[in-house]
PDB file of C-alpha atoms in Angstrom:
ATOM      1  CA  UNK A  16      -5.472   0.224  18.677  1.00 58.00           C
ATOM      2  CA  UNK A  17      -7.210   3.475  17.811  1.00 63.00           C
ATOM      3  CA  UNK A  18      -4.124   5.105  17.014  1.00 73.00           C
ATOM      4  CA  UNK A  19      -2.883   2.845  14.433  1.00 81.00           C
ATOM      5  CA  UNK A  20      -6.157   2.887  12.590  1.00 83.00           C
ATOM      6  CA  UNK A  21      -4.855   5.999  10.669  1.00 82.00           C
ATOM      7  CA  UNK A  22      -2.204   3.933   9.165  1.00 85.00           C
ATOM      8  CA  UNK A  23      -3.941   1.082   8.870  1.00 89.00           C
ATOM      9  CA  UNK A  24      -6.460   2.956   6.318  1.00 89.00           C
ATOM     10  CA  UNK A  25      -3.451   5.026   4.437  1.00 91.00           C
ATOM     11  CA  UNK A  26      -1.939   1.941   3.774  1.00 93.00           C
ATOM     12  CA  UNK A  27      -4.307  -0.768   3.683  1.00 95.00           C
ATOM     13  CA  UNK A  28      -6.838   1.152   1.586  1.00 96.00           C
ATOM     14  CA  UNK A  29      -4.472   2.022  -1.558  1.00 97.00           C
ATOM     15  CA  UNK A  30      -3.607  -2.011  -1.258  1.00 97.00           C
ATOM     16  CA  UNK A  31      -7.431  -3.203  -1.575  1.00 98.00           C
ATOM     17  CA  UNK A  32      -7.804  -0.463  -4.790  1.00 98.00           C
ATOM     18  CA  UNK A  33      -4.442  -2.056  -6.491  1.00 98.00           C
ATOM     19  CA  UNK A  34      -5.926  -5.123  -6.072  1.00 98.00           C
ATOM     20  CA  UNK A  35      -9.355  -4.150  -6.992  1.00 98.00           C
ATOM     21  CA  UNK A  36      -7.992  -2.350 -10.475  1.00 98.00           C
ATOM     22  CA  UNK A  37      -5.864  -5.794 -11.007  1.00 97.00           C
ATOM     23  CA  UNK A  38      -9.231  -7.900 -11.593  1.00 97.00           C
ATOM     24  CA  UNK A  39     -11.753  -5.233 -13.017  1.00 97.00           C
ATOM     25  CA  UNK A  40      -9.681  -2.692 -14.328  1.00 96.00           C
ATOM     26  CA  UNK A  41     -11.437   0.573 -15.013  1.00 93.00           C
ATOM     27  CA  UNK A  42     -11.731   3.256 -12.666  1.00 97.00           C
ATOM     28  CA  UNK A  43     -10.080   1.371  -9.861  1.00 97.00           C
ATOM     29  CA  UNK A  44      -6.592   1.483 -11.010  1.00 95.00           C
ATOM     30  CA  UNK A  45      -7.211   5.673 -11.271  1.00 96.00           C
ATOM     31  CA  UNK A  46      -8.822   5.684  -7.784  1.00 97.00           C
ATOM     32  CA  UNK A  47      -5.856   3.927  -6.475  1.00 95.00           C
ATOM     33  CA  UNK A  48      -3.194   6.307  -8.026  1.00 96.00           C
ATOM     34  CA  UNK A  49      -5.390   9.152  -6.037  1.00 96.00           C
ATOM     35  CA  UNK A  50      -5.461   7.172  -2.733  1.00 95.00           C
ATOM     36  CA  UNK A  51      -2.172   6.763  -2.918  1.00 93.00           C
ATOM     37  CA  UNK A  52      -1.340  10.442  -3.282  1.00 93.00           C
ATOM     38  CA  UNK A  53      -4.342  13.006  -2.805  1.00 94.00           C
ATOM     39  CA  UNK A  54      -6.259  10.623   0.491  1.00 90.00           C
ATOM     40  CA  UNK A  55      -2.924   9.770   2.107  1.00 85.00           C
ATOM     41  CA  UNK A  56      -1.562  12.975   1.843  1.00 85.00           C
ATOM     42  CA  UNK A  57      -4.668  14.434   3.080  1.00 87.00           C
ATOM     43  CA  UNK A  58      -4.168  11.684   6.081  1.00 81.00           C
ATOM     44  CA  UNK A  59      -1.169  13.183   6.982  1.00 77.00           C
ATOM     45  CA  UNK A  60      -1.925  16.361   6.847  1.00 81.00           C
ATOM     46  CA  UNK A  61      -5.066  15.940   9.513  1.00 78.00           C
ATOM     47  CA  UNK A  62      -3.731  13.569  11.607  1.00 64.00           C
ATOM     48  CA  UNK A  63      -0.925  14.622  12.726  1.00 59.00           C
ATOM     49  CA  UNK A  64       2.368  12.482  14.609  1.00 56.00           C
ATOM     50  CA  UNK A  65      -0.072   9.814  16.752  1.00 59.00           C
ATOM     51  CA  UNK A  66       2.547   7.857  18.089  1.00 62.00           C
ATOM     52  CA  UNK A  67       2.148   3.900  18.048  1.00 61.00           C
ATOM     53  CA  UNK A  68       3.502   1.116  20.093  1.00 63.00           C
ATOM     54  CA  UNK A  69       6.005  -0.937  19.206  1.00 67.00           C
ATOM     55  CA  UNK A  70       3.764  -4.282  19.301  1.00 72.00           C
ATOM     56  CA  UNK A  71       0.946  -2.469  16.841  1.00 72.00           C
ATOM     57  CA  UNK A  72       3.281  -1.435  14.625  1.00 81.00           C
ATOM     58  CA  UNK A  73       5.580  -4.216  14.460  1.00 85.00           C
ATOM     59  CA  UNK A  74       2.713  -5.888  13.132  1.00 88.00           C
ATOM     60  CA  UNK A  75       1.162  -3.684  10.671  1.00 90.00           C
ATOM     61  CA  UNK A  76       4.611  -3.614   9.574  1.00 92.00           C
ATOM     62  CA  UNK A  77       4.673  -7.664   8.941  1.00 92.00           C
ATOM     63  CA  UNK A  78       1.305  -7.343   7.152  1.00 95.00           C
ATOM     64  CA  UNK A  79       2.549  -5.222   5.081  1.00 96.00           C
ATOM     65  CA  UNK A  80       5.315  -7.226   4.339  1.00 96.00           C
ATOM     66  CA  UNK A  81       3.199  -9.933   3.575  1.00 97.00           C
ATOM     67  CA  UNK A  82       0.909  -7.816   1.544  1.00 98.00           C
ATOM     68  CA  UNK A  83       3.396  -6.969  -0.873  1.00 98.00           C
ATOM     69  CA  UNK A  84       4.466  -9.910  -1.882  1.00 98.00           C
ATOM     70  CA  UNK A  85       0.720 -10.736  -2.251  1.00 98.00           C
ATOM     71  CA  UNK A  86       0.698  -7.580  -4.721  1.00 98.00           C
ATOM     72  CA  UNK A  87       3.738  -8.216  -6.614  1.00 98.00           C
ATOM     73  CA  UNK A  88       1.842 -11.300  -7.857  1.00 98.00           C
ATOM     74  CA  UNK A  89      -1.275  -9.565  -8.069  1.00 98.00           C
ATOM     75  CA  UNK A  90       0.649  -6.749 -10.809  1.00 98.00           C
ATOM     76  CA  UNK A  91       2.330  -9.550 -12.969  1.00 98.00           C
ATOM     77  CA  UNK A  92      -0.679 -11.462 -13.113  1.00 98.00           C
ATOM     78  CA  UNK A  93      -2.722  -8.178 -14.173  1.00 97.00           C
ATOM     79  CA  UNK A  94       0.335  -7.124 -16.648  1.00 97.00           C
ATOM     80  CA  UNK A  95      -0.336 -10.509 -18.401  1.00 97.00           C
ATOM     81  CA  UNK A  96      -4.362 -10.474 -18.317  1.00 95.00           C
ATOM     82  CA  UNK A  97      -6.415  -8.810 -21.116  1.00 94.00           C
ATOM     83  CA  UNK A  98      -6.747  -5.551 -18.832  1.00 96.00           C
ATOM     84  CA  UNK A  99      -6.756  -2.727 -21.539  1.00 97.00           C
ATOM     85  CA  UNK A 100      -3.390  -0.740 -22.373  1.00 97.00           C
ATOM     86  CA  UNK A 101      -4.501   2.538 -20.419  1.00 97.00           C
ATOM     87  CA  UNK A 102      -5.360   0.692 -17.243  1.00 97.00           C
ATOM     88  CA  UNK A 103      -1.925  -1.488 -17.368  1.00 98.00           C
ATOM     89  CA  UNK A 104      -0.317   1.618 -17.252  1.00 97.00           C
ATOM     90  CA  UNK A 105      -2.400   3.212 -14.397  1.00 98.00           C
ATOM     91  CA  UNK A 106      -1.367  -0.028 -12.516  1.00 98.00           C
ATOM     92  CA  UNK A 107       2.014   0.138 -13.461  1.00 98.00           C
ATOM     93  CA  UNK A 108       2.022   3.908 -11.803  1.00 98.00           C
ATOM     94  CA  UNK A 109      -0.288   3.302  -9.220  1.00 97.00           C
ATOM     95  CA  UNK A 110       2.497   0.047  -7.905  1.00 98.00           C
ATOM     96  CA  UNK A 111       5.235   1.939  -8.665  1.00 97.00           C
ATOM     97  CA  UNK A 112       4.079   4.132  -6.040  1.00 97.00           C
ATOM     98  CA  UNK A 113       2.373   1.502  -3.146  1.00 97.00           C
ATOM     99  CA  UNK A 114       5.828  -0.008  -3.664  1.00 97.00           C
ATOM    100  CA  UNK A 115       8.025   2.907  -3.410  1.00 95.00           C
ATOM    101  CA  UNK A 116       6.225   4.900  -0.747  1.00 93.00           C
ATOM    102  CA  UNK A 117       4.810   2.074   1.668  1.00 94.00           C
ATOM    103  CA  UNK A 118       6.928  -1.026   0.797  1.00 96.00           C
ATOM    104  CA  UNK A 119      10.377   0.050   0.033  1.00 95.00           C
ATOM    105  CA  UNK A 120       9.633   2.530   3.878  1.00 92.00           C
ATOM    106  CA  UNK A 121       8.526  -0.630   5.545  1.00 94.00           C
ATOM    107  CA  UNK A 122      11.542  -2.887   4.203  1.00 94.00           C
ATOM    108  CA  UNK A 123      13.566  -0.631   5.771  1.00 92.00           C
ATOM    109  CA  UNK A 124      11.713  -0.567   9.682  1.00 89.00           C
ATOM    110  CA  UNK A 125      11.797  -4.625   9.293  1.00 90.00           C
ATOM    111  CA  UNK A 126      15.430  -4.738   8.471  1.00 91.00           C
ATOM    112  CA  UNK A 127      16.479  -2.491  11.227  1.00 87.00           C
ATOM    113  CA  UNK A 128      14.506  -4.817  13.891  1.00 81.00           C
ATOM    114  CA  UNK A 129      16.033  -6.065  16.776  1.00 76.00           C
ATOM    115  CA  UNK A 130      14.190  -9.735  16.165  1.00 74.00           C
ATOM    116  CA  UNK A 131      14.189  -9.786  12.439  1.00 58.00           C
TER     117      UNK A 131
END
């Protein structure tokens, strides 16, 4: 369990700021766009390949499947609040990345399991 816990935090973290910068706005929609890229890349960088098993990360992988669907609502519900202008379009970057870098890679591991 200790070895997912890297992946758990570059993933899971950058979620929690999203949705954090979705109700207050403000400097949590920045911090996200930084966990995102500066943290996780730093995460990468010092952890090195720690190999997981197949049960752990089969579901971290359907958590994160959950949890973007739980953020997809989160960001329309945010583009349609009274948020300011500059933070919509922090959140509009900081999505566009959760979603591209973390979702889009996990859509792909689910769709290519054996009991999908």
């Amino acid at each position: 369990m200790l070895r997912l816990l890297p992946f758990v935090v570059a993933t899971c973290t950058p979620a929690g700021l999203l949705l954090a910068a979705c109700v207050f706005g403000g400097v949590w929609a920045g911090s996200a766009i930084l966990a995102i890229t500066v943290f996780v890349f730093a995460l990468d960088k010092i952890g090195g390949a720690t190999p997981i098993s197949d049960a752990s990360g089969h579901l971290l992988s359907v958590v994160l499947g959950i949890l973007h669907f739980v953020l997809l609502g989160a960001a329309a519900w945010a583009m349609n609040g009274p948020l300011p202008l500059l933070d919509k379009v922090l959140l509009v970057i900081g999505f566009g990345l959760y979603f591209g870098q973390i979702s889009n890679s996990n859509a792909h591991e689910l769709i290519h399991r054996a009991d999908r």
